[in-house]
Coordinates of C-alpha atoms and ligand atoms in Angstrom, one line a residue:
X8 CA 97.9 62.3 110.2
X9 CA 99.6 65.5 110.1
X10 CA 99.6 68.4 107.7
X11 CA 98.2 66.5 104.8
X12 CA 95.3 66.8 106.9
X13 CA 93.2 66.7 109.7
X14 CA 93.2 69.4 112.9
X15 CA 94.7 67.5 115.6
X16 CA 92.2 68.4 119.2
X17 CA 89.0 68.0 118.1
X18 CA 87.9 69.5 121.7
X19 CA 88.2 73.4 121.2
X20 CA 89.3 74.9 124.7
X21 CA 88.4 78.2 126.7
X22 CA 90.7 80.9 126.8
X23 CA 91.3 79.6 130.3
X24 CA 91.4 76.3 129.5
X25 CA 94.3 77.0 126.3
X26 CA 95.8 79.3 129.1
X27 CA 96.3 76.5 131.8
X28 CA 97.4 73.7 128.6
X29 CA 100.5 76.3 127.8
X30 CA 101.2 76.8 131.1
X31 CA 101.5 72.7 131.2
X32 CA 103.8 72.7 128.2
X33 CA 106.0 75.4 129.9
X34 CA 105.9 73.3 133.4
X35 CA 107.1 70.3 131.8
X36 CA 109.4 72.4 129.1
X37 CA 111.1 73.5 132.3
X38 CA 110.8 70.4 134.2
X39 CA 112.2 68.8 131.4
X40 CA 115.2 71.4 130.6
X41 CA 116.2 71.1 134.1
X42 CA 116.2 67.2 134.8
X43 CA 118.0 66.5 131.6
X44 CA 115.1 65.6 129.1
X45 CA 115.4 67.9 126.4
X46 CA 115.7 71.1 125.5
X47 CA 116.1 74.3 122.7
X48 CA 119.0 73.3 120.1
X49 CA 121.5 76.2 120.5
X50 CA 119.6 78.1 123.4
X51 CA 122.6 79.8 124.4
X52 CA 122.9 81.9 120.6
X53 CA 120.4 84.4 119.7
X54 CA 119.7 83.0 116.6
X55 CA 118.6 79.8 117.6
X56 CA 115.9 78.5 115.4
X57 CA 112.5 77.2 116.6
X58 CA 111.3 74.1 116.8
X59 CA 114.7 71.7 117.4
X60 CA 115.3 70.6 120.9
X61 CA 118.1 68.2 122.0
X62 CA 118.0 65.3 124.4
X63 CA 120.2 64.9 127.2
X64 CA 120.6 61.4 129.2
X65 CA 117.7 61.2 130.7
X66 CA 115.7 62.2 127.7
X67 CA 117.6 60.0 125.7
X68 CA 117.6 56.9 127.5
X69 CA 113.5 57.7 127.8
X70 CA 113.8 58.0 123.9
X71 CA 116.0 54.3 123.6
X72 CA 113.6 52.7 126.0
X73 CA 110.3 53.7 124.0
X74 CA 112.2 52.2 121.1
X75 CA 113.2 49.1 122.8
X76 CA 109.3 48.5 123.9
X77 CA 108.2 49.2 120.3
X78 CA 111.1 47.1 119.0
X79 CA 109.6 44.2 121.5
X80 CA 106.0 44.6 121.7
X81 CA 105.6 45.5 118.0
X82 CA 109.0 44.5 115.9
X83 CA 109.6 41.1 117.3
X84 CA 106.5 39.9 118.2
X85 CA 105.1 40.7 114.9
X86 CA 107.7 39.3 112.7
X87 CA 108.5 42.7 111.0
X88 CA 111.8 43.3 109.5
X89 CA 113.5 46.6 110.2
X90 CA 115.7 49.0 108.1
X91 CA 117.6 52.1 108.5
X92 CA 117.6 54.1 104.8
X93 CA 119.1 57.4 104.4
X94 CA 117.9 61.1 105.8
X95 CA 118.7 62.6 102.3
X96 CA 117.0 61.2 99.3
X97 CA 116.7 62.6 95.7
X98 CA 114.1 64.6 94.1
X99 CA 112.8 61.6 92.3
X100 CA 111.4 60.3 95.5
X101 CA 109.1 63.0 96.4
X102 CA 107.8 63.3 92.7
X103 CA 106.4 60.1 92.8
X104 CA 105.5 60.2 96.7
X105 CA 103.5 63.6 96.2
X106 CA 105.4 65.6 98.5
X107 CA 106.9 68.3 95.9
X108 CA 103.2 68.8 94.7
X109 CA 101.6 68.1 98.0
X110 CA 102.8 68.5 101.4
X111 CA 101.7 71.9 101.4
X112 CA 100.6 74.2 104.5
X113 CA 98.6 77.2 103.7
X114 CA 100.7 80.3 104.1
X115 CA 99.1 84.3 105.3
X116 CA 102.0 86.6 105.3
X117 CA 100.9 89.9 107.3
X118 CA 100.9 93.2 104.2
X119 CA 102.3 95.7 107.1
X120 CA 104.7 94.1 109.2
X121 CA 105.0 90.7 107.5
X122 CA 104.4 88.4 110.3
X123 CA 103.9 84.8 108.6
X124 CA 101.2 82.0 109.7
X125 CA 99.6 79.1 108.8
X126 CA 95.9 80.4 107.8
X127 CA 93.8 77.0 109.1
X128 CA 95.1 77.3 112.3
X129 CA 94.9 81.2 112.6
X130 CA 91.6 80.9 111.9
X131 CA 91.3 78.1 113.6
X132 CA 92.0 79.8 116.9
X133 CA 90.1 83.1 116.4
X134 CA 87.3 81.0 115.7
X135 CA 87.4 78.9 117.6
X136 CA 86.2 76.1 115.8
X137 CA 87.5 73.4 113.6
X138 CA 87.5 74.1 109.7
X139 CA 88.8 71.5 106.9
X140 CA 92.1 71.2 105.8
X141 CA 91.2 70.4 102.5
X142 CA 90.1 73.8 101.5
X143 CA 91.3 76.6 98.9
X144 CA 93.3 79.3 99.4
X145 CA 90.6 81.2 98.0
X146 CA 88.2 79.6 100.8
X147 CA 91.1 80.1 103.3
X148 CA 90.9 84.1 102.3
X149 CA 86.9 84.1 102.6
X150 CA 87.0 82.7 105.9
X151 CA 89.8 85.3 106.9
X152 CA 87.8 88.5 105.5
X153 CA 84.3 87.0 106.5
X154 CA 85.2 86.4 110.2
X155 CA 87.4 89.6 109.9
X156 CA 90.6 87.8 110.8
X157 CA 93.7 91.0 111.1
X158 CA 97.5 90.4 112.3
X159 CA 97.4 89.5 115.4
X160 CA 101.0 91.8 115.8
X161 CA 100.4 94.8 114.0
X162 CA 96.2 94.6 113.0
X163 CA 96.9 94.8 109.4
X164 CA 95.5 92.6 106.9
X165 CA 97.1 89.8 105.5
X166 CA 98.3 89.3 101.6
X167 CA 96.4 86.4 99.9
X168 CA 96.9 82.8 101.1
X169 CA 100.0 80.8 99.6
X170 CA 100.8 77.1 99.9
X171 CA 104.1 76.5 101.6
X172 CA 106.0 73.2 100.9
X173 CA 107.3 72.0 103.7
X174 CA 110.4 69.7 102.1
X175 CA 113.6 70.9 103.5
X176 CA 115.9 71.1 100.0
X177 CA 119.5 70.7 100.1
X178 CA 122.0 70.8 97.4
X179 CA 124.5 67.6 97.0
X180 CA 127.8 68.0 95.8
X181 CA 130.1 71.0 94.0
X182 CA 127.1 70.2 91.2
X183 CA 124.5 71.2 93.9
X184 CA 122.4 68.0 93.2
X185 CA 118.6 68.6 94.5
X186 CA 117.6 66.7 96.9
X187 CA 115.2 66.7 100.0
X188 CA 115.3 65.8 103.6
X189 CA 113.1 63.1 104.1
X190 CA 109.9 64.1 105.9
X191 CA 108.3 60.5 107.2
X192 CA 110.9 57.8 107.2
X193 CA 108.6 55.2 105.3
X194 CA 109.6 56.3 101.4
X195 CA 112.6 54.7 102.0
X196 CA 110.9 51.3 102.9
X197 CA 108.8 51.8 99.4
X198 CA 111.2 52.5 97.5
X199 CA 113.7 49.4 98.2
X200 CA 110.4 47.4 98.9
X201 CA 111.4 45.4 95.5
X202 CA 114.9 44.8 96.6
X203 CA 114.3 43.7 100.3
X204 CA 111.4 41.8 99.5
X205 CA 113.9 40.0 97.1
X206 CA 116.5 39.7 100.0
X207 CA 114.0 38.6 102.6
X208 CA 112.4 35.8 101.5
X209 CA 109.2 37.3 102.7
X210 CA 105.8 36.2 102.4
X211 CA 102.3 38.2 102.1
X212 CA 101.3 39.9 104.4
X213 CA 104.6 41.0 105.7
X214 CA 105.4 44.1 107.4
X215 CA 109.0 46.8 106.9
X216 CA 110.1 48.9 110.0
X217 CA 111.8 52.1 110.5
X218 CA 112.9 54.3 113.2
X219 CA 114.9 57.6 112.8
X220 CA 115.2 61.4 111.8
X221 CA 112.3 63.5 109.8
X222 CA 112.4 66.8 108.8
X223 CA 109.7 69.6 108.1
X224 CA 110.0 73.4 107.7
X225 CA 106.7 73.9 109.4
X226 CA 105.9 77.6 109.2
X227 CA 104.6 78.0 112.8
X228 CA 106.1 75.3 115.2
X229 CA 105.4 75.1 118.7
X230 CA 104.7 73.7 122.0
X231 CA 107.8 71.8 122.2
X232 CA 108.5 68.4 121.5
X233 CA 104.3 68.4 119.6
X234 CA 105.3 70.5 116.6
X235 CA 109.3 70.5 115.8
X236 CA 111.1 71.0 112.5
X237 CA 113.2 67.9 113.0
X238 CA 111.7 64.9 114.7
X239 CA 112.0 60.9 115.3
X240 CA 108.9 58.8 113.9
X241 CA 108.8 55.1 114.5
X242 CA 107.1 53.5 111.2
X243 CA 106.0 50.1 110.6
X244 CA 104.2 49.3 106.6
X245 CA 102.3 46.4 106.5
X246 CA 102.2 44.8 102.6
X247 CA 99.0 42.7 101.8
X248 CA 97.2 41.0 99.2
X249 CA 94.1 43.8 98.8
X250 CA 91.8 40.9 98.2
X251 CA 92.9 38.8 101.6
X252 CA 92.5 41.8 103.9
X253 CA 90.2 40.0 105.9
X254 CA 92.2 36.7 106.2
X255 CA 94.8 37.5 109.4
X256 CA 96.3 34.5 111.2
X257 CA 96.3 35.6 114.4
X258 CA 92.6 37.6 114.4
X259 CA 91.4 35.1 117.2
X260 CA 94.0 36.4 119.5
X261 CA 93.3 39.4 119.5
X262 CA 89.2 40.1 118.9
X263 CA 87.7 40.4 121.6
X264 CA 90.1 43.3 122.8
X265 CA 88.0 47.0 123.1
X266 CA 89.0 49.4 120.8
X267 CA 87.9 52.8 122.1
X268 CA 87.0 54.0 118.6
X269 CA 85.6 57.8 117.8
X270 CA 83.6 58.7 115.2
X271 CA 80.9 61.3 114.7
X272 CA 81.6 63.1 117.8
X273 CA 80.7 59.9 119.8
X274 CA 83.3 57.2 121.5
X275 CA 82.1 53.5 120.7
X276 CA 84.3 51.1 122.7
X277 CA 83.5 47.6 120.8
X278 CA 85.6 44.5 120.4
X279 CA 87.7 44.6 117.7
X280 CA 85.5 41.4 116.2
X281 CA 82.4 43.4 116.4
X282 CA 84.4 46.7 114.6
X283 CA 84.6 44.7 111.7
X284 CA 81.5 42.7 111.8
X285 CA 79.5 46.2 112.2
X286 CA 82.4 47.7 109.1
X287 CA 83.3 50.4 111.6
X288 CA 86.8 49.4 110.6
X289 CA 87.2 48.7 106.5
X290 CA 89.0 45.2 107.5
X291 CA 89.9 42.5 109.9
X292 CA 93.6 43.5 109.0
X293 CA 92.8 47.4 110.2
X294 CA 91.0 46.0 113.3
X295 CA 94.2 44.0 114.1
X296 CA 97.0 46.3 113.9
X297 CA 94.8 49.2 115.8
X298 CA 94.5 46.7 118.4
X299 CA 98.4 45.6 118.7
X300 CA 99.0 49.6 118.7
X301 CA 96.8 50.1 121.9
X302 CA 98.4 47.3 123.8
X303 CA 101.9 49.0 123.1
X304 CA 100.5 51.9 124.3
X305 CA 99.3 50.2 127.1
X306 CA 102.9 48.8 127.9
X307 CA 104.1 52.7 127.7
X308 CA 102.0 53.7 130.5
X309 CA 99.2 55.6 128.8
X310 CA 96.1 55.2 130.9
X311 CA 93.3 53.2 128.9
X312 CA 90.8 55.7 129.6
X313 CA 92.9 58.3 128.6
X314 CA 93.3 56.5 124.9
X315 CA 91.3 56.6 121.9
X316 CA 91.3 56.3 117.9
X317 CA 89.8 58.6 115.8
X318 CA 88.1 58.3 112.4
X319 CA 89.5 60.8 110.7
X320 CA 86.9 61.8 107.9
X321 CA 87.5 62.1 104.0
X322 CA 87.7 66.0 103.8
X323 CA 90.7 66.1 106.5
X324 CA 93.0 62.8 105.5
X325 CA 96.3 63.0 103.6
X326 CA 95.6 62.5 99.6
X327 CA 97.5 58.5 99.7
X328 CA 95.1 57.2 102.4
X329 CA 92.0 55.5 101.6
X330 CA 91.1 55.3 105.9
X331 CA 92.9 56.8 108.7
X332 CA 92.2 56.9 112.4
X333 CA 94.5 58.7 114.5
X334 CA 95.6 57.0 117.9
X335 CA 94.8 60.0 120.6
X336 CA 95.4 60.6 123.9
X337 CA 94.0 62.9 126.5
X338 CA 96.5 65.5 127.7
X339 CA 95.9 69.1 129.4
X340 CA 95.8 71.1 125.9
X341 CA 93.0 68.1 124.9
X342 CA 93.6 65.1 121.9
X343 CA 97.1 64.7 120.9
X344 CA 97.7 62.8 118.0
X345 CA 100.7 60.3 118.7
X346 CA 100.2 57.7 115.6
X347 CA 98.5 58.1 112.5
X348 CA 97.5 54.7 110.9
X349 CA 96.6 55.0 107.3
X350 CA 95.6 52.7 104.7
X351 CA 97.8 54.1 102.0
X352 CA 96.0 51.4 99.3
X353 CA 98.5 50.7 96.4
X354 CA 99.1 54.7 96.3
X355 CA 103.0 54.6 96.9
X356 CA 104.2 51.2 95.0
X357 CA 102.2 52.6 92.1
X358 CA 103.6 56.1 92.2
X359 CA 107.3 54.5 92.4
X360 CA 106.1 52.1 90.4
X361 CA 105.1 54.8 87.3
X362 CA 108.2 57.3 88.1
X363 CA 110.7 54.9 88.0
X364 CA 109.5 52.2 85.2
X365 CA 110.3 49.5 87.4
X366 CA 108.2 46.9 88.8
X367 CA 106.8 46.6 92.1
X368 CA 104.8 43.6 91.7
X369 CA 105.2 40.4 93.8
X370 CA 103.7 37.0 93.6
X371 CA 101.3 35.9 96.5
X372 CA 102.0 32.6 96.9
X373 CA 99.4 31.6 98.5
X374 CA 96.7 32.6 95.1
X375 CA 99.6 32.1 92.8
X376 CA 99.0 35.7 91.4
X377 CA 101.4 38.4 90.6
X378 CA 99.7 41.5 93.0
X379 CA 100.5 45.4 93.9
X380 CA 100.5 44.9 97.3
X381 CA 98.4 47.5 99.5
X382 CA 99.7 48.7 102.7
X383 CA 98.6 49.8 105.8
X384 CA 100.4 52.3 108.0
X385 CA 101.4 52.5 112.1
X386 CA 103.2 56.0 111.7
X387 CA 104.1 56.9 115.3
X388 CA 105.7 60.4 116.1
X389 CA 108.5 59.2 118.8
X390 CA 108.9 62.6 120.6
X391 CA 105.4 63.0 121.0
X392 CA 104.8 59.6 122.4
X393 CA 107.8 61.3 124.9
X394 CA 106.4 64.4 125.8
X395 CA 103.2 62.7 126.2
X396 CA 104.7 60.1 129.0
X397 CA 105.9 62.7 131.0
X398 CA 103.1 65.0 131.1
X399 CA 100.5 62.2 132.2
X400 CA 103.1 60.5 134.7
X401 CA 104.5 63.6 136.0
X402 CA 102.9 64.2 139.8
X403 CA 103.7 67.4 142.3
X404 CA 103.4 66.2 145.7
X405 CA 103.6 69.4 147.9
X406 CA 103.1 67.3 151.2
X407 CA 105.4 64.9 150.3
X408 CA 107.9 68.3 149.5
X409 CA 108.6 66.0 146.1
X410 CA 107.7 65.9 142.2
X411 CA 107.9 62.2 140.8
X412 CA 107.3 60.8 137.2
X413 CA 105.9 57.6 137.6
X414 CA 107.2 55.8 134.6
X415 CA 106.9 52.0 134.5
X416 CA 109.7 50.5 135.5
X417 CA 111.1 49.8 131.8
X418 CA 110.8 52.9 130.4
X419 CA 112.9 54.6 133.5
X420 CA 115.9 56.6 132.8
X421 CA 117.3 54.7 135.6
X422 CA 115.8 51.8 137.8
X423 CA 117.6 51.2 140.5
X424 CA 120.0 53.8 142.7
X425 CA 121.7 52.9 145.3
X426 CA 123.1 55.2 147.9
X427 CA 125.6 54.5 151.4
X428 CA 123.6 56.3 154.0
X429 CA 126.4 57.8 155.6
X430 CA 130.2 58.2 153.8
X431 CA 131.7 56.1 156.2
X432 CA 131.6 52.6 158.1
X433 CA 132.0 50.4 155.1
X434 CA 128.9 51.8 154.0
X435 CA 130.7 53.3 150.4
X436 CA 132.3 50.2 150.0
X437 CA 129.7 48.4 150.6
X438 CA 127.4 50.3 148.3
X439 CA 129.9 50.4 145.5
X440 CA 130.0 46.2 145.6
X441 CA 126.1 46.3 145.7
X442 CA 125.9 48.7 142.0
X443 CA 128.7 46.8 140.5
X444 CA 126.3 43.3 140.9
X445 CA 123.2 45.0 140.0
X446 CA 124.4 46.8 137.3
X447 CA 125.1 44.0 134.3
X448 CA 121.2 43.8 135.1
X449 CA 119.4 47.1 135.9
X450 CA 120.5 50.9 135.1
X451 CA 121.7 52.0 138.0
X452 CA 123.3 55.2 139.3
X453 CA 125.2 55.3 142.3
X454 CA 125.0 58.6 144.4
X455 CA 126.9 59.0 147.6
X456 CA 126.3 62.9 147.7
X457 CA 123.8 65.1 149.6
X458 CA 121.0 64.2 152.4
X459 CA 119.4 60.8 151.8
X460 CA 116.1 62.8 151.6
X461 CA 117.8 65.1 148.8
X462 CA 118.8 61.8 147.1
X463 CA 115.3 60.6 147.3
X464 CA 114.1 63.4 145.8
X465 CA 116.9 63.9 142.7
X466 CA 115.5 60.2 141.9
X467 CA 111.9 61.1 142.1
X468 CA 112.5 63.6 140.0
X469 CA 113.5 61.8 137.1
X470 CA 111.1 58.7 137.6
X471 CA 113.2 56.3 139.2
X472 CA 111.4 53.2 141.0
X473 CA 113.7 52.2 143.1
X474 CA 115.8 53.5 145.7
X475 CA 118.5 50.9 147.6
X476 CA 120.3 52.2 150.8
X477 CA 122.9 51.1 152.6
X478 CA 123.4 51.4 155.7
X479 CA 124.7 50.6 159.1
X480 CA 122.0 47.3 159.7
X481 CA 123.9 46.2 156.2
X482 CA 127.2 46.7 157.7
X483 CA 126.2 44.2 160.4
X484 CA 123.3 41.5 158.5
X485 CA 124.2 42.2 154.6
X486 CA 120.5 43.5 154.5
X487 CA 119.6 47.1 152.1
X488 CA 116.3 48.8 152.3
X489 CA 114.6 49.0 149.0
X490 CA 112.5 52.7 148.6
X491 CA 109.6 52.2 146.7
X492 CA 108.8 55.3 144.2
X493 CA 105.4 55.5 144.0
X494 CA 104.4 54.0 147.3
X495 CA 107.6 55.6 149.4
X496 CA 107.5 52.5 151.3
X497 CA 111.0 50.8 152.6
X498 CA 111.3 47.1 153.0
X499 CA 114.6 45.2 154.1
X500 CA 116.2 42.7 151.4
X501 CA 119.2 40.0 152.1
X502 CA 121.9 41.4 149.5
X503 CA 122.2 37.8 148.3
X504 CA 118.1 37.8 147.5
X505 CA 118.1 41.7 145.7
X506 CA 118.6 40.2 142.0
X507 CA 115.3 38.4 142.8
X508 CA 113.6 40.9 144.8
X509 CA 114.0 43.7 142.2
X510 CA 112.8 41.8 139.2
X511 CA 109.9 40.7 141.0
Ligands
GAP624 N1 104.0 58.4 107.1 C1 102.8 59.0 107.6 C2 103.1 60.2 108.4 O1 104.2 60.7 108.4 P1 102.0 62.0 109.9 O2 100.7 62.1 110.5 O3 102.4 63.2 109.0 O4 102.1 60.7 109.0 C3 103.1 60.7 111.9 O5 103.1 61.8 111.0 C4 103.3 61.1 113.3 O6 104.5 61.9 113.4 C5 102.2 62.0 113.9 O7 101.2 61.2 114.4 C6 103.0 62.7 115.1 O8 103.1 61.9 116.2 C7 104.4 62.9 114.4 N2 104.6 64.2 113.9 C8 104.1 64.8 112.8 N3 104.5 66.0 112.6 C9 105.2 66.4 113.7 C10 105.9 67.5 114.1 N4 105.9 68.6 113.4 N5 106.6 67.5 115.3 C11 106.6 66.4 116.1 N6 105.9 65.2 115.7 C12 105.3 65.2 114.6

């Protein structure tokens, strides 16, 4: 849940510690920038602005295959239907979401040189520990004079605390229309949640997807791809009956799975049957869709151990949620939030509901009673999820002279290469004949240029897990060696049996 609420590590750090962590998000900034992941929008213009990157092919085909694992593992499997609404939407929207009145950071601007900051996290840091985010600006300026907080630029102090909204306003037409960029893709899903429940023939409890483009004028963004200005969520909103929660089909499938729940400073790992039996979770329906989350995550590559949801109490959660636990993982900085899931209650029907005087009410058919459905949220932050891949699969191998990032073999920019050992003896052609079969099947790159150790490397250094070669055995016995990424290990393969092999 982000800036309605909650601080995001809940593990403060050492100087040393923080020190090493930004020296991590540099690394892989750089590794990134130069392997064509991402990198700074404009960043050959002075004025660039913070916090937009751009993704080049690799980062991009990364992005598509996170997507494509989400669209499988949650989308599909699930049943959930998926829309794509519009990045602009009119003032109306964000009356009745909140968001004029409440998506608010607190603003310090400095009285000398005016240097501007968000005041929790200023404090925050000087501190050293965590504070509310539900607090005053009056409690924001106690805690800045009491703990004798100056600019850190210039050592002045700072003017009184403001609230920031973070809405991105635009202007539509000659007429200048007001209207916002949308900053989490799921009003759109509320707000035509009448109209495609209509078209959908759907049935309670159903769940709306959406991918795409959010935008936030955070007043201090940074470390990359964690805290950008415009960024990609992946949303799913699960509609319910409020008084069925605890009636879900397909409970039994999933309850004895561990959830590696935190709460109170402690992690509990309990089945997700005995998370609702002891009400650590509010429902069997909370218990269920934390548990589907984790096993996507799992299919992503993050490390179990490395994984964890976190109760995230009253004082720190966004005003619509009623319970939120943020999925975490473990990186070098500490906890990064990657998915908030929130049970936004009634909160949003009812506000579109009220603002625009049009009914949101459905029948479940299964009480035969007209009902406000309730929702429950899986709000995933898709760069995030990104930057969070490649720091934990990214390895430096000094005595193997190679970096790798060992992404499972679906999420891999590319998954097969395939290389002629030498340029001549057949072997191009050869080579060529062997990318042009594999390719209606794998992403493959073909690469005929440098050392074959070089080669190797270039690969590694993107995260591919397989290398094919070609050489002059082939020439003679139609066999290819197949390089193993993580492994480095070569084994011979019959062209005729590589479709096989490599799917295996
Ligand atoms: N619809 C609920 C919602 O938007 P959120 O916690 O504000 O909740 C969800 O955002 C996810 O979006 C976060 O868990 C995080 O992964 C991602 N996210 C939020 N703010 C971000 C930012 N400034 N830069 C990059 N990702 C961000």
């Amino acid at each position: 849940m982000e800036n309605f609420g909650c601080a995001e590590n809940s593990k403060k750090f050492s100087c040393k510690e923080k020190e090493a962590g930004n020296k991590t998000f540099d690394s892989v900034a750089e590794i990134a920038a130069s392997r064509g992941f991402f990198w700074p929008t404009a960043e050959i213009y002075p004025d660039k602005l913070a916090g937009f990157f751009e993704y080049g092919p690799n980062g991009l085909a990364l992005k598509n295959n996170i997507l494509k694992i989400w669209r499988e593992e949650l989308i599909e499997k699930e049943d959930i239907i998926e829309i794509d609404g519009c990045q602009i939407l009119p003032k109306s929207v964000f009356q009745a979401s909140g968001h004029l009145k409440n998506f608010n950071d607190p603003l310090i601007t400095c009285s000398k040189c005016g240097f501007k900051t968000r005041a929790d996290k200023l404090i925050q840091e000087s501190i050293g520990k965590e504070i509310p985010e539900k607090l005053s600006n009056e409690d924001y300026d106690e805690l800045l004079k009491k703990n004798k907080i100056i600019c850190p630029k210039c050592k002045s102090f700072f003017n009184k605390t403001e609230r920031w909204n973070m809405m991105l306003k635009t202007g539509i037409g000659a007429e200048s229309k007001e209207a916002y960029l949308r900053p989490e893709t799921c009003q759109s899903i509320f707000v035509n949640f009448p109209r495609i429940y209509k078209t959908s023939r759907l049935k309670l409890p159903f769940g709306i997807a959406q991918t795409g483009k959010v935008f936030r004028n955070e007043i201090a963004p940074r470390q990359g791809l964690i805290r950008e200005r415009e960024f990609n969520q992946m949303e799913i909103e699960i509609f319910f009956n409020p008084e069925k929660e605890d009636e879900i089909k397909n409970f039994n499938e999933i309850e004895k799975e561990i959830l590696p729940l935190y709460l109170k400073d402690k992690l509990q790992k309990v089945s997700s049957e005995e998370a609702v039996k002891k009400k650590v979770v509010k429902s069997k329906l909370v218990a269920y869709y934390l548990t589907i989350l984790k096993q996507f995550y799992l299919k992503l590559g993050i490390p179990e151990d490395k994984m964890r949801f976190r109760y995230v109490p009253e004082e720190d959660r966004p005003f619509y949620s009623k319970e939120t636990w943020d999925f975490e993982v473990q990186i070098n900085t500490g906890w990064l939030e990657l998915c908030a899931c929130n049970h936004r209650s009634d909160y949003d029907l009812s506000g579109h509901q009220k603002v625009s005087k049009q009914s949101f009410e459905i029948v479940d058919e299964s009480v035969g009673k007209k009902v406000l459905p309730n929702i429950f949220e899986l709000s995933a932050g898709v760069d995030r999820t990104l930057y969070a891949i490649l720091e934990l699969t990214y390895k430096d191998e000094p005595k193997n002279d190679r970096t790798i990032f060992s992404f499972p073999e679906k999420l891999a920019p590319v998954q097969v290469a395939i290389f002629p050992l030498v340029n001549k003896e057949r072997m191009p052609e050869l080579a060529k004949k062997v990318y042009e079969m594999l390719k209606p099947q794998f992403k493959c790159f073909y690469d005929e240029s440098g050392s074959i150790g070089r080669r190797y490397r270039r690969q590694d250094e993107i995260g591919t897990p397989l290398c094919l070669t070609i050489d002059g055995q082939t020439v003679k016995d139609d066999t290819v060696t197949i390089r193993e990424r993580d492994s480095m290990k070569q084994t011979r393969v019959k062209i005729k049996d590589l479709v096989g092999e490599l799917k295996k």
